Coordinates of C-alpha atoms in Angstrom, one line a residue:
M743 CA -3.3 11.8 20.1
M744 CA -6.9 13.4 20.9
N745 CA -9.0 15.5 18.2
Q746 CA -8.9 18.9 20.0
E747 CA -5.1 18.1 20.0
V748 CA -4.8 17.2 16.4
A749 CA -7.1 20.0 15.2
E750 CA -4.9 22.5 17.3
E751 CA -1.2 20.8 15.4
N752 CA -3.0 21.3 11.9
I753 CA -3.9 24.4 12.7
A754 CA -0.3 25.1 13.7
N755 CA 1.3 23.3 10.7
G756 CA -0.7 25.8 7.6
V757 CA -3.8 23.7 7.5
N758 CA -6.8 25.6 8.7
P759 CA -9.5 23.1 9.5
S760 CA -12.5 25.2 8.5
P761 CA -14.5 25.5 6.2
T762 CA -16.5 22.0 7.0
L763 CA -16.0 20.0 3.6
V764 CA -18.5 17.4 2.5
I765 CA -16.0 14.4 0.7
A766 CA -17.4 11.5 -1.0
F767 CA -15.2 8.8 -1.4
D768 CA -15.5 5.3 -3.6
A769 CA -15.2 3.0 -1.1
K770 CA -15.7 -0.2 -2.5
R771 CA -12.6 -1.4 -2.1
L772 CA -12.9 -0.4 1.5
F773 CA -15.7 -2.5 2.6
N774 CA -14.1 -6.2 0.2
N775 CA -11.1 -5.9 -0.6
F776 CA -8.6 -6.6 1.9
T777 CA -5.1 -6.3 0.8
G778 CA -3.1 -3.5 -0.9
L779 CA -5.7 -1.4 -2.3
G780 CA -8.8 -2.2 0.6
N781 CA -6.1 -1.3 3.3
Y782 CA -4.6 1.9 1.8
S783 CA -8.5 3.3 1.4
R784 CA -8.9 2.0 5.1
T785 CA -5.5 3.1 6.0
L786 CA -6.7 6.7 4.6
L787 CA -10.1 7.0 5.8
K788 CA -9.2 6.5 9.2
N789 CA -6.5 8.9 9.5
L790 CA -8.5 11.4 7.4
Q791 CA -11.3 11.1 9.9
T792 CA -8.7 10.8 13.3
Y793 CA -6.6 14.0 11.6
Y794 CA -9.5 16.0 10.3
P795 CA -13.1 15.4 12.0
Q796 CA -14.4 18.2 11.8
H797 CA -15.2 17.0 7.9
E798 CA -17.8 14.8 6.2
Y799 CA -16.9 11.6 5.0
H800 CA -18.9 10.0 2.4
L801 CA -18.4 6.4 1.6
F802 CA -20.3 5.4 -1.5
T803 CA -19.9 1.2 -2.1
P804 CA -22.0 -1.5 -3.8
K805 CA -21.6 -4.1 -0.8
I806 CA -20.0 -4.2 2.9
K807 CA -18.1 -7.0 4.2
K808 CA -18.5 -7.1 7.7
N809 CA -15.4 -7.8 10.1
D810 CA -12.8 -6.5 12.1
E811 CA -11.0 -5.1 9.6
T812 CA -14.2 -2.5 8.5
A813 CA -16.3 -2.5 11.6
Y814 CA -14.0 1.0 12.2
F815 CA -16.0 2.4 9.0
L816 CA -19.4 1.4 10.7
D817 CA -19.2 4.1 13.0
D818 CA -22.0 6.3 11.7
S819 CA -20.5 9.3 14.4
K820 CA -17.6 9.1 11.8
F821 CA -19.2 8.2 8.4
I822 CA -22.2 8.3 6.0
I823 CA -22.3 5.3 3.8
H824 CA -24.2 4.3 0.9
T825 CA -25.3 1.6 -0.2
P826 CA -27.7 0.9 -3.7
K827 CA -30.9 -0.1 -3.2
N828 CA -31.4 -3.4 -5.1
Y829 CA -27.9 -4.7 -6.2
N830 CA -26.8 -3.3 -9.9
P831 CA -23.6 -4.7 -10.8
F832 CA -23.4 -1.3 -13.1
W833 CA -24.1 0.9 -9.9
R834 CA -20.1 1.9 -9.0
T835 CA -19.5 3.1 -12.9
F836 CA -22.9 4.5 -13.8
G837 CA -25.8 4.6 -11.2
M838 CA -24.2 6.0 -7.9
S839 CA -23.2 9.4 -9.1
A840 CA -27.2 10.3 -9.3
E841 CA -26.9 9.8 -5.7
I842 CA -23.5 11.8 -5.4
N843 CA -25.2 14.7 -7.4
T844 CA -27.8 14.9 -4.8
L845 CA -25.8 14.9 -2.5
K846 CA -23.9 17.3 -3.7
P847 CA -20.4 16.9 -2.2
D848 CA -16.8 19.3 -2.7
I849 CA -15.3 16.8 -3.5
F850 CA -15.2 13.0 -5.3
H851 CA -12.2 11.2 -4.4
G852 CA -11.8 8.0 -6.6
L853 CA -9.5 5.7 -4.2
S854 CA -8.3 2.8 -6.8
H855 CA -8.2 4.3 -10.5
E856 CA -12.0 5.3 -11.1
I857 CA -14.5 7.8 -11.0
P858 CA -18.1 6.9 -12.3
F859 CA -19.6 8.9 -14.9
G860 CA -22.3 11.4 -14.8
L861 CA -20.7 13.5 -12.1
H862 CA -21.8 17.2 -12.0
K863 CA -19.5 20.1 -13.4
N864 CA -19.2 21.8 -9.7
I865 CA -18.2 18.4 -8.0
K866 CA -14.6 18.5 -7.9
T867 CA -13.1 14.9 -8.3
L868 CA -9.7 13.4 -7.4
V869 CA -8.7 10.1 -8.6
T870 CA -5.5 8.2 -7.1
F871 CA -3.6 5.6 -9.4
H872 CA -1.3 3.2 -7.4
D873 CA 0.2 1.7 -10.2
L874 CA -0.3 1.1 -14.4
I875 CA 0.6 -2.5 -13.8
Y876 CA -2.0 -3.8 -16.4
E877 CA 0.4 -1.6 -18.9
K878 CA 3.5 -2.7 -17.8
F879 CA 3.0 -6.0 -17.6
P880 CA 0.0 -6.9 -19.5
D881 CA 0.9 -11.2 -19.6
Q882 CA -0.4 -11.1 -16.2
F883 CA -4.0 -10.5 -16.9
G884 CA -6.7 -12.0 -19.5
W885 CA -7.6 -10.0 -22.4
W886 CA -10.7 -9.0 -21.1
D887 CA -9.5 -7.8 -17.5
K888 CA -6.8 -5.4 -19.6
K889 CA -9.2 -4.1 -22.0
I890 CA -11.7 -3.4 -19.1
Y891 CA -9.0 -1.4 -16.8
H892 CA -7.2 0.0 -19.7
L893 CA -10.7 2.0 -20.7
K894 CA -12.2 2.4 -16.9
Y895 CA -8.8 3.6 -15.8
K896 CA -7.4 5.7 -18.9
S897 CA -11.2 7.5 -18.7
S898 CA -10.5 8.5 -15.5
A899 CA -7.5 9.8 -15.6
F900 CA -8.4 11.8 -18.2
R901 CA -12.2 12.9 -16.8
A902 CA -11.0 13.7 -13.3
N903 CA -10.0 17.3 -12.0
H904 CA -6.9 15.7 -10.9
I905 CA -5.0 13.1 -10.2
T906 CA -2.8 12.1 -7.1
A907 CA -0.2 9.3 -7.7
I908 CA 1.1 7.3 -4.7
S909 CA 4.6 7.8 -5.2
E910 CA 6.8 9.8 -8.6
S911 CA 7.2 5.9 -10.3
T912 CA 3.5 5.9 -10.8
K913 CA 3.1 9.9 -11.7
S914 CA 6.0 9.1 -14.7
D915 CA 4.0 6.1 -15.9
L916 CA 0.9 8.1 -16.3
M917 CA 2.3 11.0 -17.8
N918 CA 4.7 8.2 -20.3
I919 CA 1.8 6.2 -20.8
Y920 CA -0.9 8.6 -20.9
Q921 CA 0.2 11.3 -22.0
I922 CA -0.9 12.7 -18.5
P923 CA 0.2 16.1 -18.1
N924 CA 2.8 17.1 -15.4
E925 CA 0.4 19.4 -13.7
K926 CA -2.7 17.4 -13.7
I927 CA -0.8 14.5 -10.9
S928 CA 0.2 15.2 -7.7
V929 CA 2.1 12.6 -5.6
N930 CA 1.1 11.9 -1.9
F931 CA 3.0 9.2 -0.6
Q932 CA 0.7 6.8 1.2
S933 CA 1.5 5.5 5.4
C934 CA 0.6 2.4 6.3
N935 CA -1.5 1.5 9.1
D936 CA -0.6 3.0 12.6
I937 CA -0.1 0.1 14.9
F938 CA 2.9 -0.2 12.6
Q939 CA 4.2 3.0 13.7
L940 CA 3.7 2.4 17.4
E941 CA 6.8 1.4 19.4
D942 CA 5.9 -1.5 21.6
E943 CA 6.6 -5.2 20.6
H944 CA 4.2 -8.0 20.0
E945 CA 5.7 -11.3 21.5
E946 CA 2.5 -13.0 22.4
N947 CA 1.1 -12.0 18.7
L948 CA 3.4 -14.2 17.4
K949 CA 2.0 -17.3 14.8
V950 CA 2.6 -20.4 16.2
E951 CA 4.1 -21.5 13.0
L952 CA 7.0 -19.4 14.2
A953 CA 7.4 -20.3 17.6
G954 CA 11.1 -20.4 19.0
I955 CA 12.0 -18.5 14.9
K956 CA 14.1 -15.1 15.4
D957 CA 16.0 -13.9 13.4
Y958 CA 14.5 -15.0 10.1
Y959 CA 15.3 -13.2 6.3
L960 CA 11.4 -12.3 5.9
Y961 CA 9.3 -12.2 2.8
V962 CA 5.4 -10.1 3.1
G963 CA 3.5 -10.0 -0.1
S964 CA 1.5 -11.4 -2.9
I965 CA 2.9 -14.4 -4.1
I966 CA 3.6 -13.9 -7.9
E967 CA 5.9 -13.5 -10.1
R968 CA 7.1 -9.7 -10.7
K969 CA 7.4 -10.2 -6.6
G970 CA 10.6 -11.7 -7.0
L971 CA 10.7 -14.8 -5.0
L972 CA 11.9 -17.2 -7.8
Q973 CA 14.9 -15.3 -7.4
T974 CA 15.0 -14.4 -3.8
I975 CA 15.5 -18.7 -3.3
I976 CA 17.9 -19.1 -5.8
A977 CA 19.7 -15.9 -4.0
F978 CA 19.5 -17.8 -0.6
A979 CA 21.0 -20.8 -2.3
Q980 CA 24.4 -18.9 -3.0
L981 CA 24.9 -18.2 0.2
P982 CA 27.7 -19.2 2.6
E983 CA 26.5 -21.4 5.3
S984 CA 27.1 -18.4 7.7
A985 CA 25.1 -16.1 6.1
K986 CA 21.9 -18.4 6.1
K987 CA 18.8 -17.9 8.5
P988 CA 15.5 -19.5 8.5
F989 CA 13.0 -17.8 6.2
V990 CA 9.4 -16.7 6.2
V991 CA 7.0 -16.3 3.4
V992 CA 3.8 -14.5 4.3
G993 CA 1.2 -14.5 2.1
N994 CA -0.9 -16.5 -0.7
G995 CA -0.8 -16.4 -4.3
N996 CA -0.8 -18.0 -7.8
K997 CA -0.9 -21.6 -7.2
N998 CA 1.3 -22.5 -10.4
Y999 CA 3.8 -19.9 -9.7
I1000 CA 3.4 -21.6 -5.1
S1001 CA 4.3 -24.8 -6.8
K1002 CA 7.1 -23.2 -9.1
V1003 CA 8.7 -21.7 -6.0
R1004 CA 8.3 -25.0 -3.9
D1005 CA 9.7 -26.7 -6.3
M1006 CA 12.8 -24.9 -6.1
I1007 CA 13.2 -25.0 -2.6
R1008 CA 13.0 -28.7 -3.2
Y1009 CA 15.3 -28.5 -6.0
Y1010 CA 18.1 -26.5 -3.6
Q1011 CA 17.0 -29.0 -0.7
L1012 CA 16.1 -25.7 1.0
E1013 CA 13.2 -27.3 3.1
E1014 CA 14.5 -27.1 7.0
Y1015 CA 14.8 -22.9 6.1
F1016 CA 11.4 -22.0 4.5
Y1017 CA 8.3 -21.6 6.2
F1018 CA 5.0 -20.2 4.8
I1019 CA 2.6 -18.4 6.3
K1020 CA -0.9 -16.7 5.3
G1021 CA -4.3 -15.9 7.0
I1022 CA -2.1 -13.5 9.2
S1023 CA -3.8 -10.5 10.9
N1024 CA -1.8 -6.7 11.7
P1025 CA -1.0 -7.9 15.5
E1026 CA 0.5 -11.0 14.3
L1027 CA 2.0 -9.2 10.7
I1028 CA 3.6 -7.1 13.7
S1029 CA 5.1 -9.4 15.5
V1030 CA 6.4 -11.6 12.3
Y1031 CA 8.5 -8.4 11.6
D1032 CA 9.5 -8.0 15.4
H1033 CA 11.1 -10.8 15.3
C1034 CA 12.6 -11.2 11.8
Y1035 CA 16.5 -10.0 10.8
A1036 CA 15.6 -8.4 7.8
L1037 CA 12.6 -7.8 4.7
V1038 CA 13.8 -9.4 1.6
Y1039 CA 11.3 -7.7 -1.0
P1040 CA 13.1 -7.4 -5.1
S1041 CA 9.8 -6.8 -7.0
V1042 CA 10.5 -6.2 -10.4
Y1043 CA 7.2 -3.5 -9.9
E1044 CA 5.3 -1.3 -7.3
G1045 CA 2.8 1.5 -7.4
F1046 CA 5.1 2.0 -3.9
G1047 CA 5.5 -1.0 -1.8
I1048 CA 3.9 -1.0 1.7
P1049 CA 5.8 -3.9 2.9
V1050 CA 8.7 -1.7 2.8
I1051 CA 7.7 0.9 4.9
E1052 CA 6.0 -1.2 7.6
A1053 CA 9.5 -3.3 7.8
L1054 CA 11.3 0.3 8.2
F1055 CA 9.1 1.8 10.6
R1056 CA 9.3 -1.7 12.5
K1057 CA 13.4 -1.0 12.8
K1058 CA 13.8 -3.7 10.8
P1059 CA 16.1 -3.5 7.5
V1060 CA 15.1 -4.2 3.8
I1061 CA 16.9 -5.2 1.0
T1062 CA 14.8 -4.1 -2.4
S1063 CA 15.2 -3.2 -6.0
D1064 CA 16.1 -0.7 -7.2
I1065 CA 13.3 -0.1 -9.6
S1066 CA 9.8 1.1 -10.0
S1067 CA 9.0 3.5 -6.4
L1068 CA 10.9 0.8 -4.6
P1069 CA 13.7 3.4 -3.9
E1070 CA 11.4 6.0 -3.1
A1071 CA 9.5 3.9 -0.3
A1072 CA 12.8 2.5 0.6
G1073 CA 15.1 5.8 1.5
P1074 CA 18.6 6.4 0.9
G1075 CA 19.4 3.8 3.8
A1076 CA 18.2 0.6 2.4
I1077 CA 20.3 -2.1 0.1
L1078 CA 19.1 -1.6 -3.8
V1079 CA 19.5 -4.9 -5.9
D1080 CA 19.0 -5.8 -9.2
P1081 CA 15.9 -7.8 -8.7
Y1082 CA 16.3 -10.0 -12.0
S1083 CA 19.9 -10.8 -10.3
P1084 CA 19.9 -13.9 -8.3
E1085 CA 23.7 -12.7 -7.5
D1086 CA 23.0 -9.1 -6.9
I1087 CA 20.4 -10.7 -4.0
A1088 CA 23.0 -13.2 -2.6
K1089 CA 25.4 -10.3 -2.2
A1090 CA 23.1 -8.3 -0.3
I1091 CA 22.0 -10.3 2.2
H1092 CA 25.4 -11.5 2.9
W1093 CA 26.5 -7.5 3.1
L1094 CA 23.3 -7.0 5.2
N1095 CA 25.5 -10.0 7.8
D1096 CA 27.9 -7.4 9.0
P1097 CA 26.9 -6.4 12.1
K1098 CA 27.9 -2.2 11.1
V1099 CA 26.4 -2.5 7.9
Y1100 CA 23.0 -4.3 9.6
K1101 CA 23.2 -0.9 12.5
D1102 CA 23.6 1.0 10.3
V1103 CA 20.8 0.4 7.7
S1104 CA 18.5 -0.2 10.2
E1105 CA 19.2 3.4 11.8
K1106 CA 18.7 5.0 8.3
G1107 CA 15.8 3.4 7.4
H1108 CA 14.0 4.2 10.2
Q1109 CA 14.4 7.6 10.2
Y1110 CA 13.6 8.1 6.8
V1111 CA 10.3 6.4 7.0
K1112 CA 9.1 8.7 10.4
S1113 CA 10.1 11.6 8.4
R1114 CA 8.4 11.2 5.6
F1115 CA 5.5 8.6 5.6
S1116 CA 4.2 9.3 9.0
S1117 CA -0.1 9.1 9.1
S1118 CA 0.3 13.2 10.4
E1119 CA 2.7 14.2 7.5
T1120 CA 0.9 11.7 4.7
T1121 CA -2.7 13.0 5.7
R1122 CA -2.1 16.5 5.9
S1123 CA -0.5 16.8 2.7
L1124 CA -3.8 15.0 1.1
M1125 CA -6.0 17.6 2.8
E1126 CA -3.7 20.6 1.3
L1127 CA -4.4 18.6 -1.8
Y1128 CA -8.0 18.7 -1.0
L1129 CA -7.7 22.5 -0.2
D1130 CA -6.0 23.2 -3.4
L1131 CA -8.5 22.0 -5.5
L1132 CA -11.1 24.1 -4.6
S1133 CA -8.8 26.9 -4.3

């Protein structure tokens, strides 16, 4: 949609595009992280610039990695980038506040759990919380990392004027663990990259490792303990032969856990079924979704669960966990399982092989994701939050 058409639509939907706002962002993850937090930042800023181009967006980052993912944000007609003159490891926490104070933005938005110390009180501050995994699963973090995360993130939660959580689950964790009052937290769901929301298929981008393979079960994400891949393999081994299909795993992760995963595959003699790929671009990932049978994602904890909505936008059914934020992301049409129970996961996969169930789950999931997590809807919700913060 052209910018003029977007602006007219926003007015029609009650989000007045004026006055022009000056909004500053902590863009470290945008320019330097190429998984969840970075994807969130890039999607959010690209959508803001697309749907609300009249505003001024300032990106503060200690450094920049130039690649295909960040190229869009280096266009100075869309964004104004601020970096330190000299390397300073504490610039993001303490140093950049002086530059932000000089800029005098209407709002500073910390996109990943942090806002700097020393911001002037007349600058409204908003911080996004994705999850509290370091509090919920402390054994998965080193002692020093846990200490730093707890101190910095809890401090930001209390110092910010307002918090936006990416799910009701994360909001609940903030209230229960940090005792943040309900009225200080708004839930603003995230969307995924717009290219996943397009209706066309991407046959030409299919990874060479998958040549000739279709209708496979799919797992997308870091290969780490809480994501539930081991339980999925055990579940797969319990399936009747009629329900077994190739299983594609997209992602990388903890070497020790990956070794356990491969050992489990060998133990059950499932080598012929499992394919592992990594280093995949978004167009390639779209093709992987388009040719899969279903996404199987029994994670025990997620702030949101982007692979779930990516699969739903590609009209694929989802089997995911009945805990954490995943029921929110997956919606009423998804098949929810106990992520700790391989038997429950196996039962769900087997059930999904019923053509009527498959059709029903696929259609309900696609309708749900379009109505709740489209880029236009999530961006309008965020802009309304900005305006409320200034009112």
